Coordinates of C-alpha atoms in Angstrom, one line a residue:
Chain A
M149 CA 5.4 11.3 -11.6
T150 CA 6.8 14.6 -10.6
S151 CA 9.2 16.8 -12.5
T152 CA 12.0 18.8 -11.0
G153 CA 12.8 21.6 -13.4
R154 CA 16.1 23.4 -13.7
N155 CA 17.2 26.1 -16.1
F156 CA 20.8 25.7 -16.8
L157 CA 23.1 28.6 -17.5
R158 CA 23.7 29.7 -21.1
C159 CA 26.8 27.9 -22.2
G160 CA 29.4 29.3 -24.5
A161 CA 30.2 27.5 -27.7
W162 CA 33.9 27.4 -27.1
V163 CA 36.0 24.5 -26.2
G164 CA 35.4 22.3 -23.2
A165 CA 32.8 21.4 -20.8
A166 CA 30.3 24.2 -20.8
F167 CA 28.6 22.8 -17.8
V168 CA 30.5 20.9 -15.2
V169 CA 29.0 19.4 -12.1
P170 CA 30.8 18.1 -9.1
L171 CA 30.9 14.3 -8.9
A172 CA 31.8 11.8 -6.4
L173 CA 34.9 10.0 -7.5
V174 CA 33.5 6.7 -6.3
P175 CA 29.9 5.9 -7.0
A176 CA 27.7 5.3 -4.0
R177 CA 27.1 1.7 -3.4
A178 CA 23.7 0.2 -4.3
F179 CA 24.3 -2.9 -2.2
G180 CA 26.3 -3.8 0.9
V181 CA 28.1 -7.0 1.9
D182 CA 27.5 -9.6 4.5
R183 CA 29.3 -9.3 7.8
I184 CA 29.2 -12.7 9.5
A185 CA 29.5 -12.5 13.3
A186 CA 31.7 -15.0 15.1
S187 CA 30.1 -17.9 16.9
P188 CA 28.5 -18.1 19.5
P189 CA 26.0 -15.2 19.0
S190 CA 27.2 -13.3 22.0
L191 CA 26.7 -9.6 22.4
A192 CA 30.4 -9.0 21.9
N193 CA 30.6 -11.1 18.7
V194 CA 27.5 -9.4 17.1
Q195 CA 28.7 -6.0 18.2
A196 CA 32.0 -6.6 16.5
A197 CA 30.3 -7.4 13.3
V198 CA 28.1 -4.4 13.6
N199 CA 31.2 -2.3 14.2
L200 CA 32.6 -3.4 10.8
A201 CA 29.4 -2.9 9.0
V202 CA 28.5 0.2 6.9
D203 CA 25.2 1.3 5.5
G204 CA 23.7 -1.3 3.3
D205 CA 25.4 -4.3 4.9
R206 CA 23.8 -7.3 6.5
V207 CA 25.1 -8.6 9.8
L208 CA 24.5 -12.4 9.8
I209 CA 24.4 -14.3 13.1
P210 CA 25.5 -18.0 13.0
N211 CA 23.3 -20.7 14.6
G212 CA 23.5 -20.7 18.4
S213 CA 22.3 -19.3 21.6
A214 CA 23.5 -16.6 23.9
A215 CA 22.3 -14.5 26.8
W216 CA 22.8 -10.7 26.5
F217 CA 23.2 -8.4 29.4
G218 CA 23.3 -5.3 27.2
G219 CA 22.4 -4.2 23.8
I220 CA 23.5 -2.8 20.5
S221 CA 22.5 0.7 19.4
T222 CA 23.5 1.9 15.9
T223 CA 22.4 4.4 13.4
K224 CA 23.9 2.4 10.6
Q225 CA 21.4 1.4 8.0
I226 CA 21.9 -2.3 8.3
R227 CA 19.9 -5.5 8.7
I228 CA 20.7 -8.0 11.4
Q229 CA 19.5 -11.5 10.7
A230 CA 20.1 -15.2 11.3
Q231 CA 22.7 -16.5 8.9
N232 CA 20.7 -19.6 8.1
Y233 CA 17.4 -17.9 8.0
T234 CA 15.0 -19.0 5.3
P235 CA 12.0 -16.7 4.5
T236 CA 8.6 -18.1 5.3
P237 CA 6.5 -18.1 2.2
A238 CA 4.1 -15.2 1.9
G239 CA 0.6 -16.0 3.1
T240 CA 1.7 -18.4 5.8
T241 CA -0.2 -16.9 8.7
G242 CA 1.4 -17.7 12.0
A243 CA 4.9 -18.2 10.7
G244 CA 5.2 -21.4 12.8
A245 CA 7.0 -23.2 10.0
T246 CA 10.1 -21.0 10.3
T247 CA 13.0 -22.6 12.1
R248 CA 14.8 -20.0 14.1
N249 CA 18.4 -21.1 14.7
V250 CA 19.5 -18.1 16.7
T251 CA 18.2 -17.5 20.2
I252 CA 19.0 -14.5 22.3
T253 CA 17.9 -14.4 25.9
N254 CA 17.1 -11.0 27.2
N255 CA 18.8 -10.2 30.5
S256 CA 19.2 -6.5 29.5
S257 CA 17.7 -3.3 30.9
S258 CA 18.4 -1.6 27.6
P259 CA 17.3 -2.5 24.1
L260 CA 19.0 -5.6 22.7
L261 CA 18.9 -4.2 19.2
D262 CA 18.2 -0.5 18.7
L263 CA 18.0 0.6 15.1
T264 CA 17.3 3.9 13.4
S265 CA 15.9 4.2 9.9
G266 CA 17.4 6.3 7.2
N267 CA 16.8 7.1 3.5
T268 CA 19.2 4.8 1.8
F269 CA 18.8 1.3 3.1
H270 CA 16.2 -0.5 5.1
V271 CA 17.2 -1.3 8.7
G272 CA 15.8 -4.6 10.0
V273 CA 16.0 -7.7 12.1
G274 CA 15.1 -11.2 10.9
G275 CA 15.0 -14.9 11.8
I276 CA 15.9 -14.5 15.4
R277 CA 14.2 -15.9 18.5
F278 CA 14.2 -13.6 21.5
N279 CA 13.6 -15.4 24.8
E280 CA 12.7 -13.6 28.0
G281 CA 15.3 -13.5 30.7
S282 CA 15.9 -11.3 33.7
G283 CA 15.7 -8.1 31.7
N284 CA 12.9 -5.7 30.9
G285 CA 14.6 -4.0 28.0
N286 CA 13.2 -3.9 24.5
A287 CA 14.1 -6.8 22.4
V288 CA 14.1 -4.7 19.3
R289 CA 13.5 -0.9 19.1
F290 CA 13.0 1.1 16.0
N291 CA 13.5 4.8 15.7
G292 CA 13.9 7.3 12.9
S293 CA 11.9 9.0 10.2
G294 CA 13.7 7.7 7.1
S295 CA 11.8 6.5 4.1
K296 CA 13.6 3.2 4.2
V297 CA 11.3 2.0 7.0
P298 CA 12.2 -0.8 9.5
L299 CA 11.7 -4.4 8.6
L300 CA 11.0 -7.1 11.2
Y301 CA 10.6 -10.5 9.8
D302 CA 10.4 -14.2 10.9
C303 CA 11.3 -13.5 14.5
Y304 CA 9.9 -15.1 17.6
F305 CA 9.4 -13.1 20.8
Q306 CA 8.5 -14.5 24.2
V307 CA 6.4 -12.0 26.1
K308 CA 6.4 -12.0 29.9
P309 CA 4.6 -9.5 32.2
R310 CA 6.5 -6.3 31.9
N311 CA 5.8 -3.6 34.4
G312 CA 7.1 -0.1 34.0
N313 CA 6.8 2.8 31.5
Q314 CA 6.2 2.0 27.9
P315 CA 7.8 2.1 25.5
D316 CA 10.9 1.3 27.5
V317 CA 9.4 -2.0 28.8
S318 CA 7.7 -3.0 25.5
V319 CA 9.1 -5.9 23.6
V320 CA 9.1 -4.1 20.3
P321 CA 8.4 -0.4 20.3
Y322 CA 8.0 1.2 16.8
L323 CA 8.9 4.8 17.5
G324 CA 9.8 5.9 14.0
L325 CA 8.0 6.3 10.7
G326 CA 6.2 3.2 9.4
G327 CA 7.7 -0.2 9.2
V328 CA 6.7 -3.7 8.1
T329 CA 6.5 -6.7 10.4
W330 CA 5.7 -10.0 9.0
N331 CA 5.9 -13.7 10.0
C332 CA 6.6 -12.8 13.5
V333 CA 5.2 -14.5 16.6
F334 CA 4.6 -12.8 19.9
D335 CA 3.9 -15.4 22.5
A336 CA 3.1 -15.2 26.2
T337 CA 2.5 -18.9 26.5
G338 CA 4.0 -20.1 29.7
F339 CA 4.0 -16.6 31.2
D340 CA 0.3 -16.0 31.2
N341 CA -1.8 -17.2 34.1
G342 CA -5.1 -16.2 32.6
Q343 CA -4.4 -12.8 33.9
S344 CA -2.7 -9.9 32.3
P345 CA 0.8 -10.1 30.9
G346 CA 2.2 -6.7 30.0
S347 CA -0.1 -5.1 32.5
D348 CA 1.8 -1.8 32.4
G349 CA 3.6 -2.0 29.2
A350 CA 2.2 -3.1 25.8
C351 CA 4.0 -5.9 24.0
S352 CA 4.4 -3.4 21.2
V353 CA 3.9 0.3 21.0
V354 CA 3.4 2.2 17.7
R355 CA 4.0 5.8 17.4
C356 CA 4.4 7.9 14.3
P357 CA 6.3 11.1 13.6
R358 CA 3.6 12.1 11.1
A359 CA 1.2 14.5 12.9
W360 CA -2.3 13.4 13.9
A361 CA -3.4 16.6 12.3
S362 CA -2.6 15.6 8.8
P363 CA -4.6 13.7 6.1
S364 CA -5.4 10.0 6.3
T365 CA -3.0 7.4 4.9
M366 CA -5.4 4.5 5.2
G367 CA -5.4 1.8 2.6
M368 CA -3.9 2.8 -0.8
L369 CA -3.7 6.4 0.4
D370 CA -0.3 5.3 1.8
V371 CA 1.0 5.5 -1.7
T372 CA 4.6 4.8 -0.8
G373 CA 3.9 2.1 1.9
T374 CA 6.0 4.1 4.4
Q375 CA 3.4 6.0 6.4
N376 CA 1.7 3.2 8.2
S377 CA 3.1 0.5 10.5
Y378 CA 2.2 -2.8 8.9
F379 CA 1.8 -6.2 10.7
E380 CA 1.0 -9.0 8.4
D381 CA 1.1 -12.8 8.7
C382 CA 2.0 -12.5 12.4
T383 CA 0.7 -14.3 15.4
W384 CA 0.0 -13.0 18.9
L385 CA -0.7 -15.6 21.6
H386 CA -2.3 -14.9 25.0
I387 CA -1.3 -11.2 25.3
F388 CA -4.4 -10.0 27.0
N389 CA -3.3 -6.5 27.9
Q390 CA -2.1 -5.6 25.4
A391 CA -0.4 -6.8 22.2
V392 CA -0.2 -3.5 20.4
D393 CA -0.9 -0.1 21.7
A394 CA -1.4 2.3 18.7
E395 CA -0.2 5.3 20.7
D396 CA 0.2 8.9 19.8
D397 CA -0.3 9.6 16.1
A398 CA -0.1 5.9 15.3
R399 CA -1.2 4.6 11.9
A400 CA -1.3 0.9 12.0
V401 CA -2.4 -1.9 9.8
V402 CA -3.0 -5.5 11.0
R403 CA -3.8 -8.0 8.3
H404 CA -3.6 -11.7 7.6
C405 CA -2.7 -12.3 11.2
L406 CA -3.8 -14.8 13.9
L407 CA -4.7 -13.2 17.3
R408 CA -5.5 -15.6 20.1
N409 CA -6.6 -14.3 23.5
T410 CA -5.1 -11.0 22.5
Q411 CA -6.1 -7.4 22.8
F412 CA -5.2 -4.4 20.8
L413 CA -6.0 -0.8 21.5
T414 CA -5.5 2.7 20.4
H415 CA -4.3 5.1 23.0
G416 CA -6.6 8.0 23.7
S417 CA -6.4 11.6 24.7
T418 CA -4.6 10.6 27.9
G419 CA -1.6 10.4 25.6
F420 CA -0.4 13.5 23.8
T421 CA -2.7 13.1 20.8
G422 CA -4.0 9.5 20.7
G423 CA -3.9 7.0 17.9
R424 CA -4.7 8.3 14.4
H425 CA -6.1 5.3 12.5
V426 CA -5.9 1.5 12.7
E427 CA -7.0 -1.0 10.1
F428 CA -7.8 -4.7 10.8
Y429 CA -8.6 -7.0 7.9
D430 CA -8.4 -10.6 6.9
N431 CA -7.4 -11.6 10.5
A432 CA -8.6 -14.4 12.7
F433 CA -9.5 -13.4 16.3
Q434 CA -9.6 -16.4 18.6
F435 CA -10.8 -16.9 22.1
R436 CA -9.4 -20.1 23.6
A437 CA -9.2 -21.6 27.0
V438 CA -6.1 -21.6 29.0
P439 CA -5.6 -25.3 29.6
S440 CA -3.7 -24.9 32.8
Q441 CA -6.6 -23.1 34.4
P442 CA -9.9 -24.8 33.6
L443 CA -12.8 -23.8 35.7
P444 CA -15.5 -26.2 36.7
G445 CA -18.5 -25.9 34.4
N446 CA -16.6 -23.4 32.3
P447 CA -15.3 -25.1 29.2
N448 CA -13.6 -21.9 28.1
G449 CA -11.5 -21.5 31.1
D450 CA -10.8 -18.4 33.1
V451 CA -9.3 -16.1 30.5
A452 CA -8.8 -12.5 31.2
L453 CA -9.7 -11.3 27.8
V454 CA -12.2 -8.6 27.9
R455 CA -12.1 -7.4 24.2
Y456 CA -10.1 -7.8 21.1
M457 CA -9.9 -4.2 20.3
W458 CA -10.4 -1.0 22.3
F459 CA -10.7 2.2 20.2
R460 CA -10.1 5.3 22.2
A461 CA -9.1 7.8 19.6
G462 CA -9.1 8.4 15.8
T463 CA -10.7 6.2 13.3
G464 CA -10.3 2.7 12.1
L465 CA -11.9 -0.3 10.4
F466 CA -12.5 -4.0 10.7
A467 CA -13.1 -5.9 7.4
N468 CA -13.3 -9.5 6.5
N469 CA -12.1 -10.8 9.9
T470 CA -13.3 -13.9 11.7
F471 CA -14.2 -13.6 15.3
E472 CA -14.7 -16.1 18.0
D473 CA -17.1 -15.0 20.7
I474 CA -15.5 -13.9 23.9
Q475 CA -17.1 -15.9 26.7
S476 CA -14.6 -15.3 29.5
G477 CA -15.1 -17.2 32.7
T478 CA -14.9 -14.7 35.6
W479 CA -15.4 -11.8 33.3
G480 CA -18.4 -13.2 31.4
P481 CA -19.4 -12.5 27.8
Q482 CA -17.7 -9.4 26.4
S483 CA -18.0 -7.1 23.5
E484 CA -15.4 -8.0 20.9
V485 CA -14.8 -4.3 20.0
V486 CA -15.1 -1.6 22.6
L487 CA -15.4 2.1 22.0
T488 CA -14.6 5.0 24.4
V489 CA -14.8 8.7 23.9
E490 CA -12.0 9.2 26.3
N491 CA -12.1 13.0 26.8
L492 CA -15.6 12.7 28.4
H493 CA -14.0 11.3 31.6
R494 CA -10.3 11.5 31.2
G495 CA -8.2 14.6 31.0
T496 CA -6.1 15.3 27.9
F497 CA -2.5 15.3 28.4
Q498 CA -1.2 18.9 28.8
G499 CA -4.7 20.2 28.6
A500 CA -5.1 20.0 24.8
A501 CA -8.9 20.1 25.3
P502 CA -11.3 20.9 28.2
C503 CA -12.2 18.2 30.6
P504 CA -14.9 17.0 30.3
C505 CA -15.7 17.5 26.6
T506 CA -19.2 18.8 26.4
A507 CA -19.8 19.3 22.7
Y508 CA -19.5 16.8 19.8
P509 CA -17.0 16.1 18.4
C510 CA -14.5 15.8 21.2
F511 CA -10.8 16.2 20.8
H512 CA -9.5 13.4 18.5
Q513 CA -12.5 11.3 19.5
I514 CA -13.3 8.0 17.8
G515 CA -14.8 8.4 14.4
Q516 CA -12.8 11.5 13.7
G517 CA -9.9 12.2 11.3
H518 CA -8.2 15.2 9.8
N519 CA -8.2 16.7 6.3
G520 CA -5.0 18.7 6.7
T521 CA -6.9 21.8 7.8
S522 CA -9.2 20.7 10.6
Q523 CA -10.5 17.7 12.5
V524 CA -13.3 16.2 10.5
S525 CA -15.7 13.3 10.6
D526 CA -14.1 10.1 9.4
P527 CA -16.3 7.3 10.7
M528 CA -15.2 3.8 11.7
Y529 CA -16.4 1.0 9.5
F530 CA -17.0 -2.7 10.4
W531 CA -18.0 -4.8 7.5
N532 CA -18.2 -8.3 6.3
N533 CA -16.8 -9.8 9.5
I534 CA -17.6 -13.4 10.3
G535 CA -18.6 -14.7 13.7
T536 CA -19.6 -12.8 16.7
M537 CA -18.4 -9.2 16.7
Q538 CA -20.3 -7.1 19.1
V539 CA -19.5 -3.4 19.5
G540 CA -19.8 -2.0 23.0
F541 CA -18.9 1.0 25.1
I542 CA -17.0 1.6 28.3
E543 CA -16.1 4.9 29.9
G544 CA -12.6 6.1 30.6
S545 CA -11.3 5.4 34.1
P546 CA -10.2 6.7 36.5
E547 CA -12.5 9.7 36.5
D548 CA -10.6 13.0 35.8
C549 CA -13.4 15.3 34.8
F550 CA -16.7 14.6 36.5
G551 CA -19.9 15.4 34.8
G552 CA -19.0 14.1 31.4
G553 CA -21.6 12.4 29.2
A554 CA -21.8 8.9 27.8
S555 CA -19.5 7.6 25.0
S556 CA -22.5 6.1 23.2
T557 CA -24.0 9.7 23.0
F558 CA -20.9 11.1 21.4
A559 CA -20.1 8.1 19.2
Q560 CA -23.3 7.2 17.4
L561 CA -24.1 4.3 15.1
N562 CA -24.5 5.3 11.5
R563 CA -22.7 8.6 12.2
D564 CA -19.4 7.9 13.9
Y565 CA -19.3 4.1 13.2
F566 CA -21.0 1.8 10.8
V567 CA -21.6 -2.0 11.2
G568 CA -22.7 -4.3 8.5
T569 CA -21.8 -5.0 4.9
T570 CA -21.0 -1.6 3.6
P571 CA -17.3 -1.0 3.0
K572 CA -15.8 2.3 4.0
P573 CA -17.0 4.5 1.2
S574 CA -14.7 7.5 1.4
T575 CA -12.0 9.2 3.4
P576 CA -11.6 12.9 4.0
G577 CA -9.3 14.2 1.3
S578 CA -9.6 11.2 -0.9
P579 CA -11.7 11.0 -4.0
G580 CA -12.6 7.4 -3.8
A581 CA -13.6 4.5 -1.7
Y582 CA -11.3 2.8 0.7
Q583 CA -9.0 0.2 -0.8
K584 CA -6.8 -2.2 1.1
F585 CA -3.1 -1.6 0.7
T586 CA -1.2 -4.0 -1.6
Y587 CA -0.6 -7.4 0.0
P588 CA 2.0 -8.7 0.7
H589 CA 3.7 -5.4 1.4
P590 CA 6.1 -4.6 -1.5
F591 CA 9.0 -4.0 1.0
R592 CA 9.0 -7.7 1.8
A593 CA 10.8 -8.1 -1.6
V594 CA 13.8 -6.5 0.1
V595 CA 14.2 -9.7 2.0
E596 CA 12.3 -12.3 0.1
G597 CA 13.0 -11.2 -3.5
G598 CA 10.7 -12.9 -5.9
G599 CA 9.7 -9.9 -8.0
A600 CA 10.9 -7.0 -10.0
P601 CA 12.4 -4.3 -7.9
L602 CA 10.6 -1.3 -6.6
A603 CA 11.1 2.0 -8.3
P604 CA 14.2 3.9 -7.3
T605 CA 13.4 7.1 -5.5
N606 CA 14.7 10.6 -5.1
L607 CA 16.2 11.0 -8.5
R608 CA 18.0 14.3 -8.4
F609 CA 20.8 16.4 -9.9
L610 CA 24.2 16.3 -8.2
Chain B
M204 CA 35.8 26.6 -39.9
S205 CA 35.4 29.8 -38.1
A206 CA 36.4 33.1 -39.5
A207 CA 39.5 33.0 -37.4
G208 CA 40.4 29.7 -38.9
F209 CA 39.9 27.6 -35.8
A210 CA 37.5 24.7 -35.6
Q211 CA 34.3 25.4 -33.7
A212 CA 34.3 23.0 -30.8
P213 CA 31.0 21.2 -30.4
W214 CA 28.8 22.3 -27.5
F215 CA 28.1 19.7 -24.8
A216 CA 27.1 19.6 -21.1
L217 CA 27.6 17.1 -18.4
V218 CA 24.8 16.4 -16.1
G219 CA 25.3 14.5 -12.8
L220 CA 22.4 12.5 -11.5
A221 CA 21.9 10.5 -8.3
W222 CA 19.1 8.4 -6.9
D223 CA 18.2 6.3 -3.9
A224 CA 18.6 2.6 -4.1
S225 CA 15.9 0.1 -4.8
A226 CA 16.6 -2.8 -2.5
T227 CA 16.4 -5.8 -4.7
A228 CA 17.8 -4.2 -7.8
T229 CA 20.9 -5.5 -9.5
G230 CA 21.3 -2.5 -11.8
Y231 CA 19.7 0.6 -13.1
N232 CA 18.6 1.9 -16.5
L233 CA 18.7 5.6 -17.1
Y234 CA 15.9 6.7 -19.4
V235 CA 16.4 9.9 -21.5
G236 CA 13.8 12.0 -23.3
R237 CA 13.0 15.4 -24.8
A238 CA 9.5 15.5 -23.4
T239 CA 8.0 14.6 -20.1
N240 CA 7.2 10.9 -19.6
T241 CA 8.3 10.2 -23.1
Y242 CA 11.7 8.6 -23.3
L243 CA 13.7 8.0 -26.4
F244 CA 16.1 5.4 -25.1
F245 CA 17.8 4.1 -22.0
V246 CA 21.3 3.5 -20.9
D247 CA 22.2 0.6 -18.6
V248 CA 24.4 2.3 -16.0
G249 CA 25.0 -0.8 -13.9
N250 CA 24.6 -1.2 -10.2
V251 CA 25.5 2.4 -9.1
L252 CA 23.6 5.2 -7.6
T253 CA 25.2 8.1 -9.5
T254 CA 26.0 8.7 -13.1
V255 CA 27.0 11.5 -15.5
Y256 CA 25.1 12.0 -18.7
R257 CA 26.6 13.9 -21.6
I258 CA 24.3 15.9 -23.8
V259 CA 25.2 17.6 -27.0
D260 CA 22.0 19.4 -27.9
K261 CA 20.4 22.3 -26.1
G262 CA 16.8 22.6 -25.0
A263 CA 14.8 20.6 -22.6
W264 CA 15.9 17.1 -21.4
F265 CA 14.1 14.7 -19.1
W266 CA 15.5 11.7 -17.2
A267 CA 14.1 8.9 -15.1
V268 CA 15.7 5.8 -13.6
K269 CA 14.3 2.3 -13.5
A270 CA 15.8 -0.5 -11.4
Y271 CA 16.1 -4.0 -12.7
N272 CA 16.9 -7.5 -11.5
A273 CA 16.6 -11.0 -12.9
V274 CA 12.8 -10.8 -12.7
G275 CA 12.2 -7.6 -14.5
E276 CA 12.3 -3.8 -14.4
S277 CA 10.7 -1.5 -11.9
P278 CA 8.4 1.4 -12.6
P279 CA 10.2 4.6 -13.2
S280 CA 11.5 6.9 -10.5
N281 CA 10.4 10.5 -10.3
E282 CA 11.4 12.5 -13.3
V283 CA 13.9 15.3 -13.4
T284 CA 14.2 17.9 -16.1
G285 CA 16.6 20.6 -17.2
V286 CA 16.5 23.2 -19.8
F287 CA 19.9 24.1 -21.5
T288 CA 20.2 27.4 -23.3

């Protein structure tokens, strides 16, 4: 608990208010009201409800379907959700039980819902199914650096191949501070052909306005739950390349999720800074055949999954996950987790470091973190995972540098990464061992209720 | 009575406080103390995000806010303090 001290002026003992402060005549609202959109859930009807809303309100969308050829962009701190949405109980991995009575088909080249976080009320989207249509615009896009981080819950996203520049063609880009996504499904079923949906644009992109060059917020170091982007109780289906790209400065946590035929990655030094840290725990990684494309003699089918996770920058951990072995048809057996020291063969964006890197450690390389002053060793840890989880290496491609060394030389076992049963013992700048962040994320109570409220914040003098 | 024969009006001060909402709160309790993290009592200020507190004694004062709903009360907010002389 912090104290904000103030010495008040000496007050005379004569009549009246010796110390008077300016006050708002009408107290600020602690809660908003519900703005129910007209039916059907057309863009115009939802936009009209958003126009009426003020900070703290919820815009509720009645049951129905509509195709949108444009989107809604607002900086109002509001949540937009299905009117008849019922929260999925916590711990229901996959969120398949949730009925989504509102369907929006994406025929838009701009984001369908573009929200910006603030410091007073959480922005969010819940209980809506987003179908792919003719558009490549984002389904939901989050911006902002407010402490009331975005909430995305119980939504269903179809994911088709989206070619173009991310984040503009991503289904859900997280471009602001933090956020909590739970009970959401990202599904490329019906769009995949065993190849590579999202070949140019990740299904989701995570960035963070908090600088790479600042201390870790892994686990309980994220004391407010606002610094990392959390995905929990979510499902990704057949999103080979790639479900989530933890891009520049990203701090992501994936937990209690189901990931089938799905790849994640951190972006490397070919971005501005690369990902900062990613945590995976208590997830199920599945490799399954694509029934529509069985291959003779290959019971697993021809699935273009070449890894579950590709680390290219920063640090991370895998704990208590279950892994199914990747035995891809055409591509053969694969390492489940792949490591690359990207700066050995790829140039850093805007020349942040020489190309190739010749001395350990490389710029923002895997197994590195930051203590607030300088880049420091912060090894990756893989512990108590069940099933087949092989760690392998690939080199960055295409070649930018020529003459660079091998990633396995610069990222060494028991120095830069540890595999076994030993939990992550420490983090630079932290006195103790790693601890998983509170599950479920406390901000879920904003939607689901069920507990005492979180502490108010930012108590101050007027 | 003062020497001039007029009543000495009691000293008091009004302190305006504001805080950011806790999303599932249905109201807020303002905790008041004379030492840090040691609160003497609380005032239920209702479901608002600002309030005015009237003090009648000089010296150091400490305030924190807790949110509440039907389930219970939150941990305290950050504390603010003021010294009145």
